[in-house]
Amino acid sequence: MVKWNPDDIKLLTKEWTGERTPDGRPKVSDDLLERLKAISMEECWGFLKGKGYENQFENFSGTLENGWVIIHSDKVMTGRVVTAQFMPLRKDLDAMFRRSERAEHDISGYQLCPD
């Protein structure tokens, strides 16, 4: 597991102009979280894909395929999260590593975790 330090998080997310959490992560506003409750996953994924984030979601197609079980189908779930799994190549991460002294960690388009 890699825990990014606040300076690296701020470098990676330098376009963010809003509030940040104590560890440096962009803090999504409570207002935006409430607004997200009114849109479908497909709408959210479509927006992210249009911004170049093509692999930033978990595909739920059925419990037999990926093991996800919806336990509260009558509730909408939104919130702040920290990614704790493998993350496919992201354009923003790739650009940051290529511009930084960490470029030696790049292997065929995939990054090793920063030191």
Coordinates of N, CA and C in Angstrom, one line a residue:
M1 N 0.8 -1.2 0.0 CA 0.0 0.0 0.0 C 0.9 1.2 0.0
V2 N 0.5 2.2 -0.8 CA 1.2 3.5 -0.8 C 0.4 4.6 -0.2
K3 N 1.0 5.3 0.6 CA 0.3 6.5 1.2 C 1.0 7.7 0.6
W4 N 0.3 8.5 -0.2 CA 0.9 9.7 -0.8 C 1.0 10.8 0.3
N5 N 2.1 11.5 0.2 CA 2.2 12.6 1.1 C 1.5 13.8 0.6
P6 N 1.1 14.8 1.5 CA 0.2 15.9 1.0 C 0.9 16.7 -0.1
D7 N 2.2 16.9 -0.2 CA 2.8 17.6 -1.2 C 2.6 16.9 -2.6
D8 N 2.7 15.6 -2.6 CA 2.5 14.9 -3.9 C 1.1 14.9 -4.3
I9 N 0.2 14.8 -3.3 CA -1.3 14.9 -3.6 C -1.6 16.3 -4.2
K10 N -1.0 17.3 -3.6 CA -1.3 18.7 -4.1 C -0.7 18.9 -5.5
L11 N 0.5 18.3 -5.8 CA 1.1 18.4 -7.1 C 0.2 17.7 -8.1
L12 N -0.3 16.5 -7.8 CA -1.1 15.7 -8.7 C -2.4 16.4 -9.0
T13 N -3.0 17.2 -8.0 CA -4.3 17.8 -8.1 C -4.2 19.3 -8.1
K14 N -3.1 19.8 -8.8 CA -2.8 21.3 -8.7 C -3.9 22.1 -9.4
E15 N -4.7 21.5 -10.2 CA -5.8 22.3 -10.9 C -7.0 22.5 -9.9
W16 N -7.0 21.8 -8.8 CA -8.1 22.0 -7.8 C -7.9 23.3 -7.1
T17 N -9.0 24.1 -7.1 CA -8.9 25.4 -6.4 C -9.8 25.5 -5.1
G18 N -10.5 24.4 -4.8 CA -11.4 24.4 -3.7 C -10.6 23.9 -2.4
E19 N -11.5 23.7 -1.4 CA -11.0 23.2 -0.1 C -10.3 21.9 -0.2
R20 N -9.4 21.6 0.7 CA -8.7 20.3 0.8 C -8.9 19.7 2.2
T21 N -8.7 18.4 2.2 CA -8.7 17.7 3.5 C -7.4 17.8 4.1
P22 N -7.2 17.4 5.4 CA -5.9 17.6 6.1 C -4.8 16.9 5.4
D23 N -5.1 15.8 4.7 CA -4.0 15.1 4.0 C -3.7 15.6 2.6
G24 N -4.3 16.7 2.2 CA -4.0 17.4 1.0 C -5.0 17.0 -0.2
R25 N -5.9 16.1 0.0 CA -6.8 15.7 -1.0 C -7.9 16.8 -1.3
P26 N -8.3 16.9 -2.6 CA -9.4 17.9 -2.8 C -10.6 17.4 -2.1
K27 N -11.3 18.3 -1.4 CA -12.5 18.0 -0.7 C -13.7 18.4 -1.5
V28 N -14.5 17.4 -1.9 CA -15.7 17.6 -2.7 C -16.7 18.2 -1.7
S29 N -17.4 19.3 -2.2 CA -18.3 20.0 -1.3 C -19.5 19.1 -1.0
D30 N -20.1 19.4 0.2 CA -21.3 18.7 0.6 C -22.4 19.0 -0.4
D31 N -22.5 20.2 -1.0 CA -23.5 20.6 -2.0 C -23.4 19.7 -3.2
L32 N -22.1 19.4 -3.7 CA -21.9 18.6 -4.9 C -22.4 17.2 -4.6
L33 N -22.0 16.7 -3.4 CA -22.4 15.3 -3.0 C -23.9 15.2 -3.0
E34 N -24.6 16.2 -2.6 CA -26.1 16.1 -2.6 C -26.6 16.2 -4.0
R35 N -26.0 17.0 -4.9 CA -26.4 17.1 -6.3 C -26.2 15.8 -7.0
L36 N -25.1 15.0 -6.7 CA -24.8 13.8 -7.3 C -25.9 12.7 -7.1
K37 N -26.6 12.9 -6.0 CA -27.6 11.9 -5.6 C -28.8 11.9 -6.7
A38 N -28.8 12.9 -7.5 CA -29.9 13.1 -8.4 C -29.6 12.6 -9.8
I39 N -28.4 12.1 -10.0 CA -28.0 11.6 -11.4 C -27.7 10.1 -11.3
S40 N -27.8 9.5 -12.5 CA -27.5 8.1 -12.6 C -26.0 7.8 -12.7
M41 N -25.6 6.6 -12.5 CA -24.2 6.2 -12.7 C -23.8 6.4 -14.1
E42 N -24.7 6.1 -15.0 CA -24.4 6.3 -16.4 C -24.1 7.7 -16.8
E43 N -24.9 8.6 -16.2 CA -24.6 10.1 -16.4 C -23.3 10.5 -15.9
C44 N -22.9 10.0 -14.7 CA -21.7 10.3 -14.1 C -20.5 9.8 -14.9
W45 N -20.6 8.5 -15.3 CA -19.6 7.9 -16.1 C -19.4 8.6 -17.4
G46 N -20.5 9.0 -18.0 CA -20.4 9.7 -19.3 C -19.7 11.0 -19.2
F47 N -19.9 11.7 -18.1 CA -19.3 13.0 -17.9 C -17.8 12.7 -17.7
L48 N -17.4 11.8 -16.8 CA -16.0 11.5 -16.6 C -15.3 11.0 -17.9
K49 N -15.9 10.2 -18.6 CA -15.3 9.7 -19.9 C -15.1 10.9 -20.8
G50 N -16.0 11.8 -20.9 CA -15.9 13.0 -21.7 C -14.7 13.9 -21.3
K51 N -14.3 13.8 -20.0 CA -13.2 14.5 -19.5 C -11.9 13.7 -19.6
G52 N -11.9 12.5 -20.2 CA -10.7 11.7 -20.4 C -10.5 10.7 -19.3
Y53 N -11.4 10.6 -18.4 CA -11.2 9.6 -17.3 C -12.1 8.4 -17.7
E54 N -11.5 7.4 -18.4 CA -12.2 6.3 -19.0 C -12.3 5.1 -18.1
N55 N -11.5 5.1 -17.0 CA -11.4 3.8 -16.2 C -11.7 4.2 -14.7
Q56 N -12.5 5.1 -14.4 CA -12.6 5.6 -13.0 C -13.9 5.1 -12.4
F57 N -14.3 3.9 -12.7 CA -15.6 3.4 -12.1 C -15.5 1.9 -12.0
E58 N -16.4 1.3 -11.1 CA -16.5 -0.1 -11.0 C -17.8 -0.5 -11.8
N59 N -17.6 -1.4 -12.7 CA -18.8 -1.9 -13.5 C -19.6 -2.8 -12.7
F60 N -20.8 -2.5 -12.5 CA -21.7 -3.4 -11.8 C -22.7 -4.0 -12.8
S61 N -22.4 -5.2 -13.2 CA -23.3 -5.8 -14.2 C -24.1 -7.0 -13.6
G62 N -23.7 -7.4 -12.4 CA -24.4 -8.5 -11.8 C -23.5 -9.2 -10.8
T63 N -24.1 -9.7 -9.7 CA -23.4 -10.4 -8.7 C -22.6 -11.6 -9.1
L64 N -23.0 -12.3 -10.2 CA -22.3 -13.4 -10.6 C -21.0 -13.0 -11.3
E65 N -20.9 -11.8 -11.9 CA -19.7 -11.4 -12.6 C -18.6 -10.8 -11.7
N66 N -19.0 -10.0 -10.7 CA -18.0 -9.3 -9.9 C -18.2 -9.4 -8.4
G67 N -19.2 -10.0 -8.0 CA -19.4 -10.2 -6.5 C -20.0 -9.1 -5.8
W68 N -20.4 -8.0 -6.4 CA -21.0 -6.9 -5.7 C -22.4 -7.3 -5.3
V69 N -22.9 -6.9 -4.1 CA -24.2 -7.1 -3.7 C -24.8 -5.8 -3.2
I70 N -25.9 -5.4 -3.8 CA -26.6 -4.2 -3.4 C -27.5 -4.5 -2.2
I71 N -27.1 -3.9 -1.0 CA -27.9 -4.3 0.2 C -29.0 -3.3 0.5
H72 N -28.9 -2.1 0.0 CA -29.9 -1.0 0.2 C -30.3 -0.4 -1.2
S73 N -31.0 -1.2 -1.9 CA -31.4 -0.7 -3.3 C -32.3 0.5 -3.3
D74 N -32.9 0.8 -2.1 CA -33.8 2.0 -2.1 C -33.0 3.2 -1.7
K75 N -31.7 3.2 -1.5 CA -30.9 4.3 -1.1 C -29.9 4.7 -2.1
V76 N -29.6 6.0 -2.3 CA -28.5 6.4 -3.2 C -27.3 6.6 -2.3
M77 N -26.2 6.1 -2.8 CA -24.9 6.2 -2.0 C -24.0 7.2 -2.7
T78 N -23.6 8.3 -2.0 CA -22.6 9.2 -2.5 C -21.7 9.5 -1.3
G79 N -20.5 9.9 -1.6 CA -19.6 10.3 -0.4 C -18.2 10.4 -0.9
R80 N -17.4 10.8 0.0 CA -15.9 10.9 -0.2 C -15.2 9.6 0.0
V81 N -14.3 9.3 -0.9 CA -13.6 8.0 -0.9 C -12.1 8.2 -1.1
V82 N -11.4 7.2 -0.7 CA -10.0 7.1 -1.0 C -9.8 5.8 -1.8
T83 N -9.2 5.9 -3.0 CA -8.9 4.8 -3.8 C -7.9 3.9 -3.1
A84 N -8.3 2.6 -3.0 CA -7.4 1.6 -2.3 C -7.2 0.4 -3.1
Q85 N -7.3 0.5 -4.4 CA -7.1 -0.7 -5.3 C -6.2 -0.3 -6.4
F86 N -5.9 -1.3 -7.3 CA -5.2 -1.0 -8.5 C -6.0 0.1 -9.3
M87 N -5.2 1.0 -9.8 CA -5.8 2.1 -10.6 C -5.2 2.1 -12.0
P88 N -6.1 1.9 -13.0 CA -5.6 1.9 -14.4 C -4.9 3.2 -14.7
L89 N -4.2 3.2 -15.8 CA -3.5 4.4 -16.3 C -4.4 5.6 -16.3
R90 N -4.0 6.7 -15.7 CA -4.8 7.9 -15.8 C -3.9 9.0 -16.4
K91 N -4.5 9.8 -17.3 CA -3.8 10.8 -18.0 C -3.1 11.8 -17.1
D92 N -3.8 12.2 -16.0 CA -3.2 13.2 -15.1 C -2.0 12.6 -14.4
L93 N -2.1 11.3 -13.9 CA -0.9 10.7 -13.2 C 0.2 10.5 -14.2
D94 N -0.1 10.0 -15.4 CA 1.0 9.8 -16.4 C 1.7 11.1 -16.7
A95 N 1.0 12.2 -16.9 CA 1.6 13.5 -17.2 C 2.5 14.0 -16.0
M96 N 2.0 13.8 -14.8 CA 2.7 14.2 -13.6 C 4.1 13.5 -13.5
F97 N 4.0 12.1 -13.6 CA 5.2 11.3 -13.5 C 6.2 11.7 -14.7
R98 N 5.7 11.9 -15.8 CA 6.6 12.2 -16.9 C 7.3 13.6 -16.8
R99 N 6.6 14.5 -16.1 CA 7.2 15.9 -15.9 C 8.1 15.9 -14.6
S100 N 8.0 14.9 -13.8 CA 8.7 15.0 -12.5 C 10.0 14.2 -12.5
E101 N 10.7 14.3 -11.4 CA 11.9 13.5 -11.2 C 11.6 12.0 -11.1
R102 N 10.3 11.7 -10.9 CA 9.9 10.3 -10.8 C 9.8 9.6 -12.1
A103 N 10.2 10.2 -13.2 CA 10.1 9.6 -14.5 C 10.8 8.2 -14.6
E104 N 11.8 8.0 -13.8 CA 12.5 6.7 -13.8 C 11.6 5.6 -13.4
H105 N 10.5 5.8 -12.7 CA 9.6 4.8 -12.3 C 8.6 4.3 -13.4
D106 N 8.6 5.0 -14.5 CA 7.7 4.7 -15.6 C 8.1 3.4 -16.3
I107 N 7.2 2.5 -16.5 CA 7.5 1.2 -17.2 C 6.4 1.0 -18.2
S108 N 6.7 1.1 -19.5 CA 5.7 0.9 -20.6 C 4.3 1.5 -20.3
G109 N 4.3 2.7 -19.9 CA 3.0 3.4 -19.8 C 2.3 3.1 -18.4
Y110 N 2.9 2.3 -17.5 CA 2.4 2.1 -16.2 C 3.4 2.6 -15.2
Q111 N 2.9 3.2 -14.1 CA 3.8 3.7 -13.1 C 3.9 2.8 -11.9
L112 N 5.1 2.6 -11.4 CA 5.3 2.0 -10.1 C 5.0 3.0 -9.1
C113 N 4.7 2.6 -7.9 CA 4.3 3.5 -6.8 C 5.5 4.4 -6.5
P114 N 5.2 5.7 -6.3 CA 6.3 6.6 -6.0 C 6.9 6.3 -4.6
D115 N 8.2 6.6 -4.5 CA 8.9 6.3 -3.3 C 8.4 7.2 -2.1

